[in-house]
Amino acid sequence: MTIPGSTSGPAAPGHPREVIAAALAGGVISAEDLVWRGVRVDPIGRSHPVYRLSVDDRPRAILKVFGPSRGGTDGDPARERAVLELARERPGVAALVAPALAWRGDPAVIVTEAVDGAAAWTLDSHGGGATPPAAAWSELVALVASPLAALHRATRDLARPGAASPSALDAPPPWGLRLFDGDAPADVWATAPLARLLAGVAEPGVIASLREGRARWRRMCLVHGDLKHDNLLVAAAGAARRVVIVDWEMARLGDPAWDLAALAARLPMAAPVADPWGEEALAGAARLVAAYAAASGLPVAALARRMVLFCGAWLLMAATQHRSTLPAESMETGAADLAARGRATLLDADRLTALVETAALEMAAQATSAP
């Protein structure tokens, strides 16, 4: 049996038996596991088919299926494979990546060890919900800032001119920064509600801020590319507290501030639309910048500016992607809400940058002076 996503396979497997048969053929489980220990399959993917395979009620592997039926994701399996290969040889990468497992099956499937953890926090189906509590956000920043900076440092050589970097990771700046320059995915502008939505925010200040963000984009290291809350798995209680990052299919050589923005954008996304960058969201963003700057040695000012601009791009991209995660009757409302947050961020980028930079510098000074 083949797993869907290959050129010869059928549609994505919709039944656990199909996944089990493929895992047996691919060498992830044995006949002894199947007969004597018991094998269970749990679908856990949202934007494409992902399955957790458990043996004797113990998670063993994650099977991730790519292909035309994967549910609309614009990720690339070759990028994820490239990151898994880097993790084999670079500890700074391996610290944040679930190890790949040997796999003899369909090449359109990526198999890794199962991660014992849960998403950093949960937002509701509209992308809203309560802002993560300050204590929880502070803990997440403390867990992720240093390993993320280490990953970025460990891959700086790949972005140097003439470096022999994996071709799959060579990509242009994210399309959110090119939204109004004709480089956005064709289906975004071909969907009438989304085209109307984007036309409504395409005012000069928004376009100018996005173009500034594109001009400030730096190709410096490996970046995850989609560092949202549910791609950050925090180890379950009782285990050593650490973060594992999943879904590397949008990885590229690019700007570390893009990863910071992917995470920080969840703060204004969850805040009231009338005031997306309230005191708590600004403090959370500043805490992330301060912690990352301390771990990476990069300047606070440059990180703050790029992060704010990139947050605006992330919010606009999130607005367009609601078409695949919301019911039709909720799509326009939810997308318009996110687009309003993105517009507010880009039009107010100067003030927001100054506030984030000032707060981050104060936090850094306090950390330095602490006994």
PDB file of N, CA, C and O in Angstrom, residues 114-180:
ATOM      1  N   ALA A 114       7.574  10.790  18.007  1.00  0.00           N
ATOM      2  CA  ALA A 114       6.450  11.493  18.632  1.00  0.00           C
ATOM      3  C   ALA A 114       6.967  12.414  19.728  1.00  0.00           C
ATOM      4  O   ALA A 114       7.905  12.080  20.442  1.00  0.00           O
ATOM      5  N   VAL A 115       6.379  13.586  19.824  1.00  0.00           N
ATOM      6  CA  VAL A 115       6.770  14.574  20.828  1.00  0.00           C
ATOM      7  C   VAL A 115       5.779  14.544  21.979  1.00  0.00           C
ATOM      8  O   VAL A 115       4.560  14.614  21.768  1.00  0.00           O
ATOM      9  N   ASP A 116       6.296  14.439  23.186  1.00  0.00           N
ATOM     10  CA  ASP A 116       5.443  14.443  24.374  1.00  0.00           C
ATOM     11  C   ASP A 116       5.262  15.890  24.828  1.00  0.00           C
ATOM     12  O   ASP A 116       6.047  16.421  25.594  1.00  0.00           O
ATOM     13  N   GLY A 117       4.241  16.536  24.320  1.00  0.00           N
ATOM     14  CA  GLY A 117       4.024  17.930  24.669  1.00  0.00           C
ATOM     15  C   GLY A 117       2.719  18.440  24.112  1.00  0.00           C
ATOM     16  O   GLY A 117       2.007  17.735  23.394  1.00  0.00           O
ATOM     17  N   ALA A 118       2.395  19.668  24.429  1.00  0.00           N
ATOM     18  CA  ALA A 118       1.162  20.296  23.965  1.00  0.00           C
ATOM     19  C   ALA A 118       1.481  21.675  23.420  1.00  0.00           C
ATOM     20  O   ALA A 118       2.520  22.270  23.747  1.00  0.00           O
ATOM     21  N   ALA A 119       0.593  22.183  22.569  1.00  0.00           N
ATOM     22  CA  ALA A 119       0.795  23.509  21.993  1.00  0.00           C
ATOM     23  C   ALA A 119       0.960  24.552  23.088  1.00  0.00           C
ATOM     24  O   ALA A 119       0.402  24.428  24.189  1.00  0.00           O
ATOM     25  N   ALA A 120       1.749  25.589  22.777  1.00  0.00           N
ATOM     26  CA  ALA A 120       2.069  26.611  23.774  1.00  0.00           C
ATOM     27  C   ALA A 120       0.818  27.181  24.432  1.00  0.00           C
ATOM     28  O   ALA A 120       0.783  27.403  25.638  1.00  0.00           O
ATOM     29  N   TRP A 121      -0.209  27.441  23.654  1.00  0.00           N
ATOM     30  CA  TRP A 121      -1.509  27.825  24.202  1.00  0.00           C
ATOM     31  C   TRP A 121      -2.532  27.665  23.097  1.00  0.00           C
ATOM     32  O   TRP A 121      -2.195  27.352  21.950  1.00  0.00           O
ATOM     33  N   THR A 122      -3.792  27.851  23.412  1.00  0.00           N
ATOM     34  CA  THR A 122      -4.872  27.603  22.463  1.00  0.00           C
ATOM     35  C   THR A 122      -5.649  28.880  22.216  1.00  0.00           C
ATOM     36  O   THR A 122      -6.041  29.570  23.148  1.00  0.00           O
ATOM     37  N   LEU A 123      -5.882  29.183  20.934  1.00  0.00           N
ATOM     38  CA  LEU A 123      -6.770  30.275  20.545  1.00  0.00           C
ATOM     39  C   LEU A 123      -8.065  29.671  20.031  1.00  0.00           C
ATOM     40  O   LEU A 123      -8.100  28.509  19.635  1.00  0.00           O
ATOM     41  N   ASP A 124      -9.122  30.468  20.021  1.00  0.00           N
ATOM     42  CA  ASP A 124     -10.371  29.910  19.521  1.00  0.00           C
ATOM     43  C   ASP A 124     -10.358  29.877  17.999  1.00  0.00           C
ATOM     44  O   ASP A 124      -9.415  30.298  17.349  1.00  0.00           O
ATOM     45  N   SER A 125     -11.425  29.350  17.390  1.00  0.00           N
ATOM     46  CA  SER A 125     -11.438  29.100  15.948  1.00  0.00           C
ATOM     47  C   SER A 125     -11.389  30.365  15.117  1.00  0.00           C
ATOM     48  O   SER A 125     -11.109  30.308  13.932  1.00  0.00           O
ATOM     49  N   HIS A 126     -11.629  31.507  15.719  1.00  0.00           N
ATOM     50  CA  HIS A 126     -11.559  32.762  14.975  1.00  0.00           C
ATOM     51  C   HIS A 126     -10.186  33.410  15.098  1.00  0.00           C
ATOM     52  O   HIS A 126      -9.979  34.505  14.590  1.00  0.00           O
ATOM     53  N   GLY A 127      -9.268  32.746  15.761  1.00  0.00           N
ATOM     54  CA  GLY A 127      -7.959  33.359  15.956  1.00  0.00           C
ATOM     55  C   GLY A 127      -7.946  34.292  17.138  1.00  0.00           C
ATOM     56  O   GLY A 127      -6.939  34.919  17.436  1.00  0.00           O
ATOM     57  N   GLY A 128      -9.068  34.419  17.826  1.00  0.00           N
ATOM     58  CA  GLY A 128      -9.125  35.316  18.966  1.00  0.00           C
ATOM     59  C   GLY A 128      -8.987  34.561  20.265  1.00  0.00           C
ATOM     60  O   GLY A 128      -8.252  33.609  20.364  1.00  0.00           O
ATOM     61  N   GLY A 129      -9.720  34.985  21.261  1.00  0.00           N
ATOM     62  CA  GLY A 129      -9.612  34.336  22.557  1.00  0.00           C
ATOM     63  C   GLY A 129      -8.735  35.149  23.476  1.00  0.00           C
ATOM     64  O   GLY A 129      -8.208  36.190  23.113  1.00  0.00           O
ATOM     65  N   ALA A 130      -8.579  34.682  24.674  1.00  0.00           N
ATOM     66  CA  ALA A 130      -7.815  35.430  25.668  1.00  0.00           C
ATOM     67  C   ALA A 130      -6.336  35.477  25.308  1.00  0.00           C
ATOM     68  O   ALA A 130      -5.771  34.511  24.825  1.00  0.00           O
ATOM     69  N   THR A 131      -5.744  36.629  25.532  1.00  0.00           N
ATOM     70  CA  THR A 131      -4.303  36.741  25.378  1.00  0.00           C
ATOM     71  C   THR A 131      -3.641  35.793  26.367  1.00  0.00           C
ATOM     72  O   THR A 131      -4.104  35.662  27.499  1.00  0.00           O
ATOM     73  N   PRO A 132      -2.553  35.106  25.973  1.00  0.00           N
ATOM     74  CA  PRO A 132      -1.886  34.213  26.920  1.00  0.00           C
ATOM     75  C   PRO A 132      -1.556  34.956  28.212  1.00  0.00           C
ATOM     76  O   PRO A 132      -1.073  36.090  28.172  1.00  0.00           O
ATOM     77  N   PRO A 133      -1.821  34.372  29.355  1.00  0.00           N
ATOM     78  CA  PRO A 133      -1.489  35.039  30.620  1.00  0.00           C
ATOM     79  C   PRO A 133      -0.021  35.446  30.641  1.00  0.00           C
ATOM     80  O   PRO A 133       0.832  34.762  30.082  1.00  0.00           O
ATOM     81  N   ALA A 134       0.259  36.573  31.272  1.00  0.00           N
ATOM     82  CA  ALA A 134       1.625  37.101  31.278  1.00  0.00           C
ATOM     83  C   ALA A 134       2.621  36.079  31.798  1.00  0.00           C
ATOM     84  O   ALA A 134       3.731  35.931  31.263  1.00  0.00           O
ATOM     85  N   ALA A 135       2.236  35.324  32.823  1.00  0.00           N
ATOM     86  CA  ALA A 135       3.154  34.335  33.392  1.00  0.00           C
ATOM     87  C   ALA A 135       3.449  33.231  32.381  1.00  0.00           C
ATOM     88  O   ALA A 135       4.599  32.786  32.240  1.00  0.00           O
ATOM     89  N   ALA A 136       2.400  32.779  31.665  1.00  0.00           N
ATOM     90  CA  ALA A 136       2.597  31.726  30.675  1.00  0.00           C
ATOM     91  C   ALA A 136       3.452  32.228  29.514  1.00  0.00           C
ATOM     92  O   ALA A 136       4.324  31.511  29.006  1.00  0.00           O
ATOM     93  N   TRP A 137       3.204  33.458  29.074  1.00  0.00           N
ATOM     94  CA  TRP A 137       4.005  34.033  27.998  1.00  0.00           C
ATOM     95  C   TRP A 137       5.460  34.188  28.437  1.00  0.00           C
ATOM     96  O   TRP A 137       6.382  33.858  27.678  1.00  0.00           O
ATOM     97  N   SER A 138       5.688  34.655  29.644  1.00  0.00           N
ATOM     98  CA  SER A 138       7.050  34.821  30.151  1.00  0.00           C
ATOM     99  C   SER A 138       7.780  33.484  30.197  1.00  0.00           C
ATOM    100  O   SER A 138       8.956  33.389  29.839  1.00  0.00           O
ATOM    101  N   GLU A 139       7.062  32.434  30.621  1.00  0.00           N
ATOM    102  CA  GLU A 139       7.682  31.109  30.665  1.00  0.00           C
ATOM    103  C   GLU A 139       8.035  30.635  29.261  1.00  0.00           C
ATOM    104  O   GLU A 139       9.125  30.082  29.017  1.00  0.00           O
ATOM    105  N   LEU A 140       7.121  30.855  28.307  1.00  0.00           N
ATOM    106  CA  LEU A 140       7.393  30.438  26.934  1.00  0.00           C
ATOM    107  C   LEU A 140       8.598  31.172  26.378  1.00  0.00           C
ATOM    108  O   LEU A 140       9.473  30.567  25.737  1.00  0.00           O
ATOM    109  N   VAL A 141       8.678  32.477  26.587  1.00  0.00           N
ATOM    110  CA  VAL A 141       9.821  33.261  26.100  1.00  0.00           C
ATOM    111  C   VAL A 141      11.118  32.734  26.708  1.00  0.00           C
ATOM    112  O   VAL A 141      12.132  32.578  26.016  1.00  0.00           O
ATOM    113  N   ALA A 142      11.085  32.444  28.003  1.00  0.00           N
ATOM    114  CA  ALA A 142      12.287  31.923  28.671  1.00  0.00           C
ATOM    115  C   ALA A 142      12.700  30.580  28.094  1.00  0.00           C
ATOM    116  O   ALA A 142      13.894  30.267  28.004  1.00  0.00           O
ATOM    117  N   LEU A 143      11.717  29.758  27.678  1.00  0.00           N
ATOM    118  CA  LEU A 143      12.023  28.448  27.133  1.00  0.00           C
ATOM    119  C   LEU A 143      12.534  28.505  25.700  1.00  0.00           C
ATOM    120  O   LEU A 143      13.392  27.720  25.307  1.00  0.00           O
ATOM    121  N   VAL A 144      11.993  29.438  24.898  1.00  0.00           N
ATOM    122  CA  VAL A 144      12.258  29.379  23.464  1.00  0.00           C
ATOM    123  C   VAL A 144      13.323  30.350  22.979  1.00  0.00           C
ATOM    124  O   VAL A 144      13.982  30.093  21.963  1.00  0.00           O
ATOM    125  N   ALA A 145      13.542  31.476  23.669  1.00  0.00           N
ATOM    126  CA  ALA A 145      14.422  32.517  23.124  1.00  0.00           C
ATOM    127  C   ALA A 145      15.854  32.024  22.916  1.00  0.00           C
ATOM    128  O   ALA A 145      16.441  32.209  21.839  1.00  0.00           O
ATOM    129  N   SER A 146      16.430  31.407  23.919  1.00  0.00           N
ATOM    130  CA  SER A 146      17.817  30.972  23.803  1.00  0.00           C
ATOM    131  C   SER A 146      18.007  29.841  22.797  1.00  0.00           C
ATOM    132  O   SER A 146      18.899  29.910  21.936  1.00  0.00           O
ATOM    133  N   PRO A 147      17.166  28.766  22.816  1.00  0.00           N
ATOM    134  CA  PRO A 147      17.317  27.728  21.794  1.00  0.00           C
ATOM    135  C   PRO A 147      17.086  28.248  20.379  1.00  0.00           C
ATOM    136  O   PRO A 147      17.755  27.812  19.433  1.00  0.00           O
ATOM    137  N   LEU A 148      16.146  29.186  20.217  1.00  0.00           N
ATOM    138  CA  LEU A 148      15.895  29.738  18.889  1.00  0.00           C
ATOM    139  C   LEU A 148      17.102  30.539  18.406  1.00  0.00           C
ATOM    140  O   LEU A 148      17.512  30.432  17.247  1.00  0.00           O
ATOM    141  N   ALA A 149      17.680  31.343  19.298  1.00  0.00           N
ATOM    142  CA  ALA A 149      18.886  32.085  18.933  1.00  0.00           C
ATOM    143  C   ALA A 149      20.027  31.132  18.598  1.00  0.00           C
ATOM    144  O   ALA A 149      20.810  31.375  17.660  1.00  0.00           O
ATOM    145  N   ALA A 150      20.148  30.013  19.336  1.00  0.00           N
ATOM    146  CA  ALA A 150      21.193  29.033  19.068  1.00  0.00           C
ATOM    147  C   ALA A 150      20.993  28.392  17.696  1.00  0.00           C
ATOM    148  O   ALA A 150      21.962  28.159  16.957  1.00  0.00           O
ATOM    149  N   LEU A 151      19.752  28.089  17.351  1.00  0.00           N
ATOM    150  CA  LEU A 151      19.465  27.536  16.027  1.00  0.00           C
ATOM    151  C   LEU A 151      19.863  28.518  14.934  1.00  0.00           C
ATOM    152  O   LEU A 151      20.486  28.146  13.935  1.00  0.00           O
ATOM    153  N   HIS A 152      19.503  29.780  15.125  1.00  0.00           N
ATOM    154  CA  HIS A 152      19.847  30.787  14.128  1.00  0.00           C
ATOM    155  C   HIS A 152      21.368  30.941  14.002  1.00  0.00           C
ATOM    156  O   HIS A 152      21.899  31.045  12.893  1.00  0.00           O
ATOM    157  N   ARG A 153      22.066  30.943  15.139  1.00  0.00           N
ATOM    158  CA  ARG A 153      23.535  31.050  15.092  1.00  0.00           C
ATOM    159  C   ARG A 153      24.160  29.842  14.394  1.00  0.00           C
ATOM    160  O   ARG A 153      25.113  29.968  13.631  1.00  0.00           O
ATOM    161  N   ALA A 154      23.605  28.669  14.653  1.00  0.00           N
ATOM    162  CA  ALA A 154      24.178  27.432  14.116  1.00  0.00           C
ATOM    163  C   ALA A 154      24.028  27.315  12.610  1.00  0.00           C
ATOM    164  O   ALA A 154      24.660  26.447  11.994  1.00  0.00           O
ATOM    165  N   THR A 155      23.203  28.162  12.019  1.00  0.00           N
ATOM    166  CA  THR A 155      22.965  28.047  10.571  1.00  0.00           C
ATOM    167  C   THR A 155      23.345  29.323   9.814  1.00  0.00           C
ATOM    168  O   THR A 155      22.983  29.472   8.648  1.00  0.00           O
ATOM    169  N   ARG A 156      24.065  30.237  10.478  1.00  0.00           N
ATOM    170  CA  ARG A 156      24.445  31.478   9.788  1.00  0.00           C
ATOM    171  C   ARG A 156      25.319  31.212   8.570  1.00  0.00           C
ATOM    172  O   ARG A 156      25.261  31.943   7.580  1.00  0.00           O
ATOM    173  N   ASP A 157      26.147  30.189   8.647  1.00  0.00           N
ATOM    174  CA  ASP A 157      27.047  29.912   7.522  1.00  0.00           C
ATOM    175  C   ASP A 157      26.296  29.558   6.246  1.00  0.00           C
ATOM    176  O   ASP A 157      26.793  29.772   5.136  1.00  0.00           O
ATOM    177  N   LEU A 158      25.086  29.007   6.390  1.00  0.00           N
ATOM    178  CA  LEU A 158      24.321  28.609   5.209  1.00  0.00           C
ATOM    179  C   LEU A 158      23.890  29.802   4.372  1.00  0.00           C
ATOM    180  O   LEU A 158      23.638  29.663   3.165  1.00  0.00           O
ATOM    181  N   ALA A 159      23.769  30.974   4.995  1.00  0.00           N
ATOM    182  CA  ALA A 159      23.285  32.164   4.292  1.00  0.00           C
ATOM    183  C   ALA A 159      24.417  33.019   3.729  1.00  0.00           C
ATOM    184  O   ALA A 159      24.144  34.045   3.100  1.00  0.00           O
ATOM    185  N   ARG A 160      25.649  32.619   3.963  1.00  0.00           N
ATOM    186  CA  ARG A 160      26.760  33.418   3.441  1.00  0.00           C
ATOM    187  C   ARG A 160      26.886  33.240   1.936  1.00  0.00           C
ATOM    188  O   ARG A 160      26.600  32.154   1.407  1.00  0.00           O
ATOM    189  N   PRO A 161      27.321  34.274   1.224  1.00  0.00           N
ATOM    190  CA  PRO A 161      27.482  34.160  -0.233  1.00  0.00           C
ATOM    191  C   PRO A 161      28.394  32.992  -0.593  1.00  0.00           C
ATOM    192  O   PRO A 161      29.450  32.798   0.003  1.00  0.00           O
ATOM    193  N   GLY A 162      27.947  32.208  -1.537  1.00  0.00           N
ATOM    194  CA  GLY A 162      28.744  31.080  -1.992  1.00  0.00           C
ATOM    195  C   GLY A 162      28.636  29.840  -1.142  1.00  0.00           C
ATOM    196  O   GLY A 162      29.264  28.815  -1.450  1.00  0.00           O
ATOM    197  N   ALA A 163      27.842  29.875  -0.064  1.00  0.00           N
ATOM    198  CA  ALA A 163      27.711  28.710   0.817  1.00  0.00           C
ATOM    199  C   ALA A 163      26.962  27.590   0.106  1.00  0.00           C
ATOM    200  O   ALA A 163      26.064  27.829  -0.704  1.00  0.00           O
ATOM    201  N   ALA A 164      27.344  26.365   0.424  1.00  0.00           N
ATOM    202  CA  ALA A 164      26.680  25.197  -0.154  1.00  0.00           C
ATOM    203  C   ALA A 164      25.463  24.858   0.704  1.00  0.00           C
ATOM    204  O   ALA A 164      25.463  23.907   1.482  1.00  0.00           O
ATOM    205  N   SER A 165      24.429  25.653   0.595  1.00  0.00           N
ATOM    206  CA  SER A 165      23.227  25.458   1.407  1.00  0.00           C
ATOM    207  C   SER A 165      22.235  24.584   0.654  1.00  0.00           C
ATOM    208  O   SER A 165      22.257  24.516  -0.577  1.00  0.00           O
ATOM    209  N   PRO A 166      21.337  23.892   1.386  1.00  0.00           N
ATOM    210  CA  PRO A 166      20.317  23.068   0.719  1.00  0.00           C
ATOM    211  C   PRO A 166      19.457  23.923  -0.204  1.00  0.00           C
ATOM    212  O   PRO A 166      18.929  24.959   0.208  1.00  0.00           O
ATOM    213  N   SER A 167      19.329  23.493  -1.435  1.00  0.00           N
ATOM    214  CA  SER A 167      18.585  24.303  -2.420  1.00  0.00           C
ATOM    215  C   SER A 167      17.135  24.498  -2.007  1.00  0.00           C
ATOM    216  O   SER A 167      16.525  25.520  -2.335  1.00  0.00           O
ATOM    217  N   ALA A 168      16.566  23.537  -1.278  1.00  0.00           N
ATOM    218  CA  ALA A 168      15.164  23.659  -0.868  1.00  0.00           C
ATOM    219  C   ALA A 168      14.938  24.849   0.042  1.00  0.00           C
ATOM    220  O   ALA A 168      13.812  25.353   0.145  1.00  0.00           O
ATOM    221  N   LEU A 169      15.991  25.322   0.717  1.00  0.00           N
ATOM    222  CA  LEU A 169      15.843  26.416   1.674  1.00  0.00           C
ATOM    223  C   LEU A 169      16.088  27.786   1.045  1.00  0.00           C
ATOM    224  O   LEU A 169      15.975  28.802   1.725  1.00  0.00           O
ATOM    225  N   ASP A 170      16.443  27.818  -0.216  1.00  0.00           N
ATOM    226  CA  ASP A 170      16.607  29.096  -0.925  1.00  0.00           C
ATOM    227  C   ASP A 170      15.244  29.567  -1.405  1.00  0.00           C
ATOM    228  O   ASP A 170      14.621  28.929  -2.252  1.00  0.00           O
ATOM    229  N   ALA A 171      14.758  30.651  -0.846  1.00  0.00           N
ATOM    230  CA  ALA A 171      13.420  31.139  -1.174  1.00  0.00           C
ATOM    231  C   ALA A 171      13.398  32.648  -1.059  1.00  0.00           C
ATOM    232  O   ALA A 171      14.185  33.237  -0.315  1.00  0.00           O
ATOM    233  N   PRO A 172      12.494  33.305  -1.786  1.00  0.00           N
ATOM    234  CA  PRO A 172      12.367  34.767  -1.675  1.00  0.00           C
ATOM    235  C   PRO A 172      11.741  35.156  -0.346  1.00  0.00           C
ATOM    236  O   PRO A 172      11.292  34.283   0.418  1.00  0.00           O
ATOM    237  N   PRO A 173      11.695  36.449  -0.036  1.00  0.00           N
ATOM    238  CA  PRO A 173      11.009  36.880   1.190  1.00  0.00           C
ATOM    239  C   PRO A 173       9.571  36.373   1.206  1.00  0.00           C
ATOM    240  O   PRO A 173       8.961  36.160   0.160  1.00  0.00           O
ATOM    241  N   PRO A 174       9.001  36.133   2.373  1.00  0.00           N
ATOM    242  CA  PRO A 174       7.632  35.610   2.471  1.00  0.00           C
ATOM    243  C   PRO A 174       6.634  36.473   1.702  1.00  0.00           C
ATOM    244  O   PRO A 174       6.771  37.700   1.627  1.00  0.00           O
ATOM    245  N   TRP A 175       5.612  35.811   1.168  1.00  0.00           N
ATOM    246  CA  TRP A 175       4.692  36.523   0.295  1.00  0.00           C
ATOM    247  C   TRP A 175       3.899  37.601   1.026  1.00  0.00           C
ATOM    248  O   TRP A 175       3.406  38.539   0.395  1.00  0.00           O
ATOM    249  N   GLY A 176       3.796  37.527   2.342  1.00  0.00           N
ATOM    250  CA  GLY A 176       3.100  38.577   3.070  1.00  0.00           C
ATOM    251  C   GLY A 176       3.757  39.932   2.906  1.00  0.00           C
ATOM    252  O   GLY A 176       3.078  40.970   2.948  1.00  0.00           O
ATOM    253  N   LEU A 177       5.077  39.948   2.710  1.00  0.00           N
ATOM    254  CA  LEU A 177       5.787  41.203   2.492  1.00  0.00           C
ATOM    255  C   LEU A 177       5.675  41.675   1.042  1.00  0.00           C
ATOM    256  O   LEU A 177       6.062  42.800   0.730  1.00  0.00           O
ATOM    257  N   ARG A 178       5.140  40.816   0.181  1.00  0.00           N
ATOM    258  CA  ARG A 178       5.014  41.144  -1.247  1.00  0.00           C
ATOM    259  C   ARG A 178       3.551  41.161  -1.676  1.00  0.00           C
ATOM    260  O   ARG A 178       3.236  41.036  -2.849  1.00  0.00           O
ATOM    261  N   LEU A 179       2.678  41.334  -0.679  1.00  0.00           N
ATOM    262  CA  LEU A 179       1.252  41.156  -0.896  1.00  0.00           C
ATOM    263  C   LEU A 179       0.695  42.052  -1.994  1.00  0.00           C
ATOM    264  O   LEU A 179      -0.162  41.649  -2.768  1.00  0.00           O
ATOM    265  N   PHE A 180       1.178  43.288  -2.061  1.00  0.00           N
ATOM    266  CA  PHE A 180       0.635  44.237  -3.028  1.00  0.00           C
ATOM    267  C   PHE A 180       1.602  44.504  -4.181  1.00  0.00           C
ATOM    268  O   PHE A 180       1.461  45.481  -4.905  1.00  0.00           O
TER     269      PHE A 180
END
